[in-house]
mmCIF file with all atom_site columns, C-alpha atoms in Angstrom:
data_model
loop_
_atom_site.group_PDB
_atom_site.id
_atom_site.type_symbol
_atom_site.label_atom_id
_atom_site.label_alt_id
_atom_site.label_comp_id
_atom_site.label_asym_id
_atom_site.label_entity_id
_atom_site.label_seq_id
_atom_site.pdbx_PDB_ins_code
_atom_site.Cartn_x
_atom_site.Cartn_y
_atom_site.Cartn_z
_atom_site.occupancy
_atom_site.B_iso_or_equiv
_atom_site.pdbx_formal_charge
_atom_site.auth_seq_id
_atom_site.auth_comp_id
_atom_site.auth_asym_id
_atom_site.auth_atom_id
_atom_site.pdbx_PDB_model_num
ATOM 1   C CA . UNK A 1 1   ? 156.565 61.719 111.755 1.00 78.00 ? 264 UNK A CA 1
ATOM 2   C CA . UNK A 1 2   ? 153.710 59.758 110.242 1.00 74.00 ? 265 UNK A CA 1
ATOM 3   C CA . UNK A 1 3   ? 153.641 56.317 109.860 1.00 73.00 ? 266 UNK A CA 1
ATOM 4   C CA . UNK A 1 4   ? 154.119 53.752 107.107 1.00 76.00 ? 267 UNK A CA 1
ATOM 5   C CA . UNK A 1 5   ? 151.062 51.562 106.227 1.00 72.00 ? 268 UNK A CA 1
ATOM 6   C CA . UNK A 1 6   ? 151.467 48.128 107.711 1.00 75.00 ? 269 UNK A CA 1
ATOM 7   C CA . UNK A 1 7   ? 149.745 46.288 104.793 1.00 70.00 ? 270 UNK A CA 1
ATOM 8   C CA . UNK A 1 8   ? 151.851 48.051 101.969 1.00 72.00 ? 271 UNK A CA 1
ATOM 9   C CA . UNK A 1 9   ? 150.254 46.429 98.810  1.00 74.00 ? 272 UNK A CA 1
ATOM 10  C CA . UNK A 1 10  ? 146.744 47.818 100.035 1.00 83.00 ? 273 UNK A CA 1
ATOM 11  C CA . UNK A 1 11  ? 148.311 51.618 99.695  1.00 81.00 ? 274 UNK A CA 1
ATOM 12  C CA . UNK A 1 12  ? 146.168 53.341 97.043  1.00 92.00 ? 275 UNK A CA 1
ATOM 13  C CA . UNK A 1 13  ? 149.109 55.698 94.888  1.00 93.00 ? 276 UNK A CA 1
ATOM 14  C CA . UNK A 1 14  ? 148.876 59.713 95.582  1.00 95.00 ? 277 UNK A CA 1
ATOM 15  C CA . UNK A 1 15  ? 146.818 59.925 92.628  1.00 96.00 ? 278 UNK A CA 1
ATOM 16  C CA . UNK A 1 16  ? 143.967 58.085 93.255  1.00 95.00 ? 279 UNK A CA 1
ATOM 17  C CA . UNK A 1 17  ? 144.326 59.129 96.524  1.00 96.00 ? 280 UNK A CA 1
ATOM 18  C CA . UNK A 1 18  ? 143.147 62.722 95.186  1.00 97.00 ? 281 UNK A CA 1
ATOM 19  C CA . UNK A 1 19  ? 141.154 61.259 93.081  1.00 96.00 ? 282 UNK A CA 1
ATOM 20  C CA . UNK A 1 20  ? 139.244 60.192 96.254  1.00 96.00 ? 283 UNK A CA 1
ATOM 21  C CA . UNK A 1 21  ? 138.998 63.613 97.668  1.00 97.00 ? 284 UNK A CA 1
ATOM 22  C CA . UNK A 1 22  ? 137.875 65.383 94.340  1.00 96.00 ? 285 UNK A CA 1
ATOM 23  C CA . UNK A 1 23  ? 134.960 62.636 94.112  1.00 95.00 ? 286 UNK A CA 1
ATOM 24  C CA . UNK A 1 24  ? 133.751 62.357 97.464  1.00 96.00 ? 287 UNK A CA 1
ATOM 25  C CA . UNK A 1 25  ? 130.394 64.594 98.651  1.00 95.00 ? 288 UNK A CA 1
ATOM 26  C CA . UNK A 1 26  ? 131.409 64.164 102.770 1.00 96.00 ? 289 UNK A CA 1
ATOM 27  C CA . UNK A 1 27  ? 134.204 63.194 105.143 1.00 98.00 ? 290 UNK A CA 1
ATOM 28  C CA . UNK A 1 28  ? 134.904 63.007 108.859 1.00 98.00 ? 291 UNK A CA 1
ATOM 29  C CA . UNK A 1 29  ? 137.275 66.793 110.195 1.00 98.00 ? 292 UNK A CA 1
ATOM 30  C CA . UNK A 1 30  ? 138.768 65.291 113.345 1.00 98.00 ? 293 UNK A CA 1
ATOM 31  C CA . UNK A 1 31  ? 140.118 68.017 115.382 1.00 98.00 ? 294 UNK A CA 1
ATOM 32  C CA . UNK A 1 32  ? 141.191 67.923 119.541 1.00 96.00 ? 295 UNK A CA 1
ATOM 33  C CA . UNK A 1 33  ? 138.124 68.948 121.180 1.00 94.00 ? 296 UNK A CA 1
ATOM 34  C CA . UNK A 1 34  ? 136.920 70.050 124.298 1.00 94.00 ? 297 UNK A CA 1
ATOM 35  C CA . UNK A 1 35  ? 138.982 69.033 127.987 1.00 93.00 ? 298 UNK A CA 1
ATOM 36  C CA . UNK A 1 36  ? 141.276 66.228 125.172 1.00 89.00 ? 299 UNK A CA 1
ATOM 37  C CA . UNK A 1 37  ? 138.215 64.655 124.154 1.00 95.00 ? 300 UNK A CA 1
ATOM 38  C CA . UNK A 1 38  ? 138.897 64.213 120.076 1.00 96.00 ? 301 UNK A CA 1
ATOM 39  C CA . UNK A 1 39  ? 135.942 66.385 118.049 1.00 97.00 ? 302 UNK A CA 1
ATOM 40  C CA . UNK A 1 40  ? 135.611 64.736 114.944 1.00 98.00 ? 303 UNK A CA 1
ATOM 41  C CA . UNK A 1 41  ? 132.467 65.987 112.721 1.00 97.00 ? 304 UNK A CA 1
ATOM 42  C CA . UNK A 1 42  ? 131.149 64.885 109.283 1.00 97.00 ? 305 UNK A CA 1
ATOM 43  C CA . UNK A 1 43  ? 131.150 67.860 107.193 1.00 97.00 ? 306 UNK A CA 1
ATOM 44  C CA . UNK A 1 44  ? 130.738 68.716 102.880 1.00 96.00 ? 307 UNK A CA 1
ATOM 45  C CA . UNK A 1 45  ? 134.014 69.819 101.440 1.00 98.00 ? 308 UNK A CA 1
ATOM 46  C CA . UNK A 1 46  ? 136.098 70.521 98.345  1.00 97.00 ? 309 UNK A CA 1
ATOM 47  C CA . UNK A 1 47  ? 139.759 69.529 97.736  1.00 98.00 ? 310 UNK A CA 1
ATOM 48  C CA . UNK A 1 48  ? 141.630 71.630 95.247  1.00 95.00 ? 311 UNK A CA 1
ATOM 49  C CA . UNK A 1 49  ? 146.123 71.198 95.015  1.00 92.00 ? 312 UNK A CA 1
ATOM 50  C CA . UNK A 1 50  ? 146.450 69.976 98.424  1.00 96.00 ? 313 UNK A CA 1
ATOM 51  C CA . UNK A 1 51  ? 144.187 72.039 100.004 1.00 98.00 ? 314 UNK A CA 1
ATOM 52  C CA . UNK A 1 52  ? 140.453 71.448 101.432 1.00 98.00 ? 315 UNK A CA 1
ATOM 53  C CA . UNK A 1 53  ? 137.990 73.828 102.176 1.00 98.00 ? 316 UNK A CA 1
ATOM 54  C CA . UNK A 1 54  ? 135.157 73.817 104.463 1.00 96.00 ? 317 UNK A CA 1
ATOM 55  C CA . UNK A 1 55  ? 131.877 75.570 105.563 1.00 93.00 ? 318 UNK A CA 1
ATOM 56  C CA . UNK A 1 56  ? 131.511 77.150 109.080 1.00 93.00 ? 319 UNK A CA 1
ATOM 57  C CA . UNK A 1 57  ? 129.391 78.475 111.207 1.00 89.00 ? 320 UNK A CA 1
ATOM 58  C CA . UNK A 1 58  ? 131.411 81.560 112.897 1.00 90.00 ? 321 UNK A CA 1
ATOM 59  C CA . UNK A 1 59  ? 131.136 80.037 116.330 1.00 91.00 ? 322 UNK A CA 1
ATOM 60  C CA . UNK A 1 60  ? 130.855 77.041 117.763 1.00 93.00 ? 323 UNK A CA 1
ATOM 61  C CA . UNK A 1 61  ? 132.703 73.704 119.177 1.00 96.00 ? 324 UNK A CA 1
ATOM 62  C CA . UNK A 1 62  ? 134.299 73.195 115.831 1.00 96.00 ? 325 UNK A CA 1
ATOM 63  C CA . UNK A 1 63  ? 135.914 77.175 115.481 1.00 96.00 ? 326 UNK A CA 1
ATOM 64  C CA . UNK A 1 64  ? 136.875 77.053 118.965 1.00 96.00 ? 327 UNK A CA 1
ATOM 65  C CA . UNK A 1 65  ? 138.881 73.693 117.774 1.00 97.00 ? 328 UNK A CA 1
ATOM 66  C CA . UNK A 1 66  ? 140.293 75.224 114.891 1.00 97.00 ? 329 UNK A CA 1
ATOM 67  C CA . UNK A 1 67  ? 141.807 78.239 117.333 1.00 96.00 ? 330 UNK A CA 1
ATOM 68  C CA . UNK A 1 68  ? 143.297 76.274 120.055 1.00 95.00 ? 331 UNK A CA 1
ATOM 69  C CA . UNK A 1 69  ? 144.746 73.494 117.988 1.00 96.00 ? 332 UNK A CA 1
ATOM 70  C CA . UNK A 1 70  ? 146.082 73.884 113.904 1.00 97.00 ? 333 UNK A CA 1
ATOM 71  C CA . UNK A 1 71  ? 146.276 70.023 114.106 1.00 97.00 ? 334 UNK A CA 1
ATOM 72  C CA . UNK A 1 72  ? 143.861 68.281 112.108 1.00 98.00 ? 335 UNK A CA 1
ATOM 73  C CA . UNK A 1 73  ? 142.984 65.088 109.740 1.00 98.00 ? 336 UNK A CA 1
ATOM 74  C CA . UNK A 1 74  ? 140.704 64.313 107.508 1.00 98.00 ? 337 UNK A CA 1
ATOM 75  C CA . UNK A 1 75  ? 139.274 60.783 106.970 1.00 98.00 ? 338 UNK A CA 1
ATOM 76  C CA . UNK A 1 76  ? 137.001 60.067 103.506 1.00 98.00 ? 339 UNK A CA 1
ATOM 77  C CA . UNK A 1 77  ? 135.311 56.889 102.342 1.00 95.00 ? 340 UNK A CA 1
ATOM 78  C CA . UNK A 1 78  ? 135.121 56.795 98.677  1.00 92.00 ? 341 UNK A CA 1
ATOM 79  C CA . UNK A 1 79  ? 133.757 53.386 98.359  1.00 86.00 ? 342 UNK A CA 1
ATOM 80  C CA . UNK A 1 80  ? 132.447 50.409 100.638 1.00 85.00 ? 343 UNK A CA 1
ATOM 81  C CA . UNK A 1 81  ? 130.577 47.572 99.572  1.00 86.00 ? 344 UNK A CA 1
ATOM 82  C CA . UNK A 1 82  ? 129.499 44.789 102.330 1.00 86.00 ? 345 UNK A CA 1
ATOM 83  C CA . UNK A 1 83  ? 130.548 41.432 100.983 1.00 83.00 ? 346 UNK A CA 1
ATOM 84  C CA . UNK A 1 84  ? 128.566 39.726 104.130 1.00 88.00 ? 347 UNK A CA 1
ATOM 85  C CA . UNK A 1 85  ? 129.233 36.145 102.776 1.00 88.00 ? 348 UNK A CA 1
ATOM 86  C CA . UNK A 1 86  ? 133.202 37.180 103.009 1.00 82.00 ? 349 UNK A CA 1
ATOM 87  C CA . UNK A 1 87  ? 132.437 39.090 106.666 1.00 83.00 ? 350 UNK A CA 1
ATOM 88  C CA . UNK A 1 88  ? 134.420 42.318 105.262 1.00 80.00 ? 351 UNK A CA 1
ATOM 89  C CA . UNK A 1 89  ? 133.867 45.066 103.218 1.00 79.00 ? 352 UNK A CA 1
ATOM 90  C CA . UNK A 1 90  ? 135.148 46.318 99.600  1.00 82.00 ? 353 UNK A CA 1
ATOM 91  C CA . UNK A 1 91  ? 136.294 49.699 100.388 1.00 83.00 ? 354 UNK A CA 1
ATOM 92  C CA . UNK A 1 92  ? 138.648 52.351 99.445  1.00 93.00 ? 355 UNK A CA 1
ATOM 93  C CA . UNK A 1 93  ? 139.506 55.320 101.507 1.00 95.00 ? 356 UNK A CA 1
ATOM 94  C CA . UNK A 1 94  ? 141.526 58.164 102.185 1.00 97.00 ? 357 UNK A CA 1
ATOM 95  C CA . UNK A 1 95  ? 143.025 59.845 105.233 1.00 97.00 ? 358 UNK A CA 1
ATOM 96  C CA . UNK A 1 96  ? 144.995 63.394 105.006 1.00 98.00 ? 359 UNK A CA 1
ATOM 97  C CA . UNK A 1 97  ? 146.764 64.989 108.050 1.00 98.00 ? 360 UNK A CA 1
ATOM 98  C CA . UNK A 1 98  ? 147.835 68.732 107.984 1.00 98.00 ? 361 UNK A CA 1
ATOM 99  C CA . UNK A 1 99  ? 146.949 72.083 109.444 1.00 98.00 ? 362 UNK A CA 1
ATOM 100 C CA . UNK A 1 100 ? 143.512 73.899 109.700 1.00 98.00 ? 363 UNK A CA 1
ATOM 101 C CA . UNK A 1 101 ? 143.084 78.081 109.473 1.00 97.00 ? 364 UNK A CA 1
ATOM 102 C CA . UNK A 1 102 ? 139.627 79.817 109.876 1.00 97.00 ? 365 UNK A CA 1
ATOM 103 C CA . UNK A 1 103 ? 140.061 82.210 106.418 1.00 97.00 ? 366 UNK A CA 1
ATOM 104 C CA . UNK A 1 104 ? 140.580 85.661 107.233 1.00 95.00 ? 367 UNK A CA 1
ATOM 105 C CA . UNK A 1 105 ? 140.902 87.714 103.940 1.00 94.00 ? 368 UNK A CA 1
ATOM 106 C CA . UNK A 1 106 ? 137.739 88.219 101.744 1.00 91.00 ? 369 UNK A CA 1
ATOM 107 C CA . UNK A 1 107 ? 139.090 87.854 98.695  1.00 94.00 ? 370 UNK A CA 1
ATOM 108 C CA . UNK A 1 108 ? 140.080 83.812 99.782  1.00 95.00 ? 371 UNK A CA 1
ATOM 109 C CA . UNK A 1 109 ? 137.023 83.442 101.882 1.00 94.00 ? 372 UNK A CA 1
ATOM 110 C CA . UNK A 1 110 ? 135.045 84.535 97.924  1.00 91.00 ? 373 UNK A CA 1
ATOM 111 C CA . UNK A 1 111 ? 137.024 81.834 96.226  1.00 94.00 ? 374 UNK A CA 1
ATOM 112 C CA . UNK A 1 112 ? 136.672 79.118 98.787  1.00 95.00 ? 375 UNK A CA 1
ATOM 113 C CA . UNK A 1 113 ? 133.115 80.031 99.115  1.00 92.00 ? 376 UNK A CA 1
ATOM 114 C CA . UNK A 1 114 ? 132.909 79.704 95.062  1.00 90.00 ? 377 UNK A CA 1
ATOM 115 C CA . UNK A 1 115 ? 135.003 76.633 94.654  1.00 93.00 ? 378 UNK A CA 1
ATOM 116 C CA . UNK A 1 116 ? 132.296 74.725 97.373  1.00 92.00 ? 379 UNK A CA 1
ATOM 117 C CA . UNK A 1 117 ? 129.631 76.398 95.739  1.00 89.00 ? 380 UNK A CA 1
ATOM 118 C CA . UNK A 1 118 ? 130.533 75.256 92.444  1.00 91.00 ? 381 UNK A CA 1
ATOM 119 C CA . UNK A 1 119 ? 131.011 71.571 93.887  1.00 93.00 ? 382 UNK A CA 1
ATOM 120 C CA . UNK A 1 120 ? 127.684 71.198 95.045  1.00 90.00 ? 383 UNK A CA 1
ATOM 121 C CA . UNK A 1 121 ? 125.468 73.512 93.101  1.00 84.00 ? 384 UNK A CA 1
ATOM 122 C CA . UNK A 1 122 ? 126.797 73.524 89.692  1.00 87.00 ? 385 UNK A CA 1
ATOM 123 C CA . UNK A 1 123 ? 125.495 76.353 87.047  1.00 83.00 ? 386 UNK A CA 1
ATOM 124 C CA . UNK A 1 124 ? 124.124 79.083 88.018  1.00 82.00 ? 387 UNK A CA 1
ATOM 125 C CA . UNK A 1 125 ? 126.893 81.217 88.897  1.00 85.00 ? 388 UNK A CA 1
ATOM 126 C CA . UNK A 1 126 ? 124.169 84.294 89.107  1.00 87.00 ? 389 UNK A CA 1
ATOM 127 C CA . UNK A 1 127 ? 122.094 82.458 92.094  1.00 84.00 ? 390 UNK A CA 1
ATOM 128 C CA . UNK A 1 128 ? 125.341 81.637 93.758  1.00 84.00 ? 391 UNK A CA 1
ATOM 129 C CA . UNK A 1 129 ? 126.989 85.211 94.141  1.00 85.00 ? 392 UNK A CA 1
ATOM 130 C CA . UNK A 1 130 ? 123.533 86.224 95.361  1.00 87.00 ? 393 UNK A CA 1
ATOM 131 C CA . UNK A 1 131 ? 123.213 83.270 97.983  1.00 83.00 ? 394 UNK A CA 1
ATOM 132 C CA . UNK A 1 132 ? 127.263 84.300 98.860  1.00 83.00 ? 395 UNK A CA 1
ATOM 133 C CA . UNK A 1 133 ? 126.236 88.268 98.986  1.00 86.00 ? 396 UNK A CA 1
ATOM 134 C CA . UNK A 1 134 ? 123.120 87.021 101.211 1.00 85.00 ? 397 UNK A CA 1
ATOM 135 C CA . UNK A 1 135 ? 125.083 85.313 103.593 1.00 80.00 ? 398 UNK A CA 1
ATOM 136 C CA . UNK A 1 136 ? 128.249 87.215 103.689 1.00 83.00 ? 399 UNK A CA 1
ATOM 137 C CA . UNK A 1 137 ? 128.434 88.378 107.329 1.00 81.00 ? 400 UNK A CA 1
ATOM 138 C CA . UNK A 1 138 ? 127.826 85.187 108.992 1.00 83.00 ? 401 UNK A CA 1
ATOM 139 C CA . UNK A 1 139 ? 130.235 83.428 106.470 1.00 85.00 ? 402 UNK A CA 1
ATOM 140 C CA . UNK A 1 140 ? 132.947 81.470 107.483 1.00 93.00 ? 403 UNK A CA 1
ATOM 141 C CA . UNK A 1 141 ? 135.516 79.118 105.709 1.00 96.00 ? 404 UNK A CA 1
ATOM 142 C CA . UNK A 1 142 ? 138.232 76.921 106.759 1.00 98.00 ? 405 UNK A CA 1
ATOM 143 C CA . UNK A 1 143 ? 141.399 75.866 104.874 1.00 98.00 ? 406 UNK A CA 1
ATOM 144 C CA . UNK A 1 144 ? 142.653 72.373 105.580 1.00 98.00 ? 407 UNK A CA 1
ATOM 145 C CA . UNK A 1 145 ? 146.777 72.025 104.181 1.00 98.00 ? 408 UNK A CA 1
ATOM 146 C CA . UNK A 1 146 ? 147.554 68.744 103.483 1.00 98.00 ? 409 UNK A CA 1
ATOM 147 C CA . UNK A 1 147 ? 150.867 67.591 104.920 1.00 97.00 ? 410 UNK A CA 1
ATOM 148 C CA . UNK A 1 148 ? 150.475 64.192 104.320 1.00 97.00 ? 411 UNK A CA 1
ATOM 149 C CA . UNK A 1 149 ? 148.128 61.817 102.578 1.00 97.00 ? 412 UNK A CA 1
ATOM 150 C CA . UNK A 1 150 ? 147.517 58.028 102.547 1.00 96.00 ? 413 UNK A CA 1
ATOM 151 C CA . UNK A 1 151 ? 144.954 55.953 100.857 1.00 94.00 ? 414 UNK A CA 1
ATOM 152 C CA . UNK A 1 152 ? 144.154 52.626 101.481 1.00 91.00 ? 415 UNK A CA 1
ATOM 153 C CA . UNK A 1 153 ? 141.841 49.934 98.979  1.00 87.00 ? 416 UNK A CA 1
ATOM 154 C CA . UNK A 1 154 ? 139.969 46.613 101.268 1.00 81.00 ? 417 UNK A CA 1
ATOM 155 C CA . UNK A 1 155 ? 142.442 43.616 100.252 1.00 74.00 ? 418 UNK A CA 1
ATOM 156 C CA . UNK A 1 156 ? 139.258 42.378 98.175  1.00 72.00 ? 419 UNK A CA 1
ATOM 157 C CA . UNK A 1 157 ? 140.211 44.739 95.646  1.00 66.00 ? 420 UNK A CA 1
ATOM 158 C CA . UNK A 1 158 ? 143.608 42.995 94.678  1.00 65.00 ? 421 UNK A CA 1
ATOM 159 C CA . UNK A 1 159 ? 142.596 39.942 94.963  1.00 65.00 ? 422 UNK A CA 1
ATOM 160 C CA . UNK A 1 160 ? 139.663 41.236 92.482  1.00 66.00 ? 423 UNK A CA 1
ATOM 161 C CA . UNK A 1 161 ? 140.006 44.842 91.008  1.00 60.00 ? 424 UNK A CA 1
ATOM 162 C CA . UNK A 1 162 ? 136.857 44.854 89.373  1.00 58.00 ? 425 UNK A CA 1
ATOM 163 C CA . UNK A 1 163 ? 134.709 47.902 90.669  1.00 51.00 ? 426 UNK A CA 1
#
């Protein structure tokens, strides 16, 4: 169903795929979009055992994506240096395909909300539950399943793995 990477000794293992997504601050939620048009929108995240949670409004181009199509990927760049004298880039990156659902039960939506929270605003776990209470009616989350996952390292990186 998903296909093998052409340039096989670039493929970054599942770990450091992951590795990828639990480092990374943004990536790119590519959904099918208005009359076939692909809707693909940069968005903060968190990734926690195969799953990856994002922060909604509760309407909007993206929602109305989510609801007429499950399909989804997920495209992060954890790293990408311009080498201009080599006219290419030293880059690793990751790419996860899988099915999106706008979180329905509270006690989920809480925990997503909490495990973004914690990603981005470390600490005070006081301030957050307020900021969460705050916005509670016009919160929304979305769960991203991973079905599949492939990471990929610039062939710079083999040919010189120093980071």
């Amino acid at each position: 169903m998903f296909r093998d990477m052409r340039r096989k000794k670039q493929l970054l293992s599942k770990d450091e795929s992951e590795e990828i997504l639990r480092r990374g601050t943004s990536g790119v939620l590519a959904l099918a979009g208005d009359e076939g048009f692909p809707y693909a929108v940069p968005l903060s995240y968190v990734y926690e055992r195969e799953k990856i949670y994002f922060h909604s409004a509760v309407s909007g181009h993206k929602i109305d994506a989510v609801r007429k199509s499950e399909k989804a990927s997920f495209c992060v760049i954890g790293q990408d240096h311009v080498l201009p004298e080599k006219f290419t880039t030293r880059y690793k990156s990751v790419i996860a395909f899988g099915t999106v659902r706008i979180l329905e039960d509270g006690q989920e939506i809480r925990r997503a909300m909490e495990r973004l929270s914690d990603k981005y605003s470390p600490g005070d776990r006081e301030a957050r539950d307020r900021e969460i209470e705050k916005d509670w009616e016009r919160l929304c989350m979305i769960e991203f399943s991973v079905t599949y996952l492939t990471g990929k390292q610039g062939i710079e990186y083999i040919n010189n793995p120093v980071d």
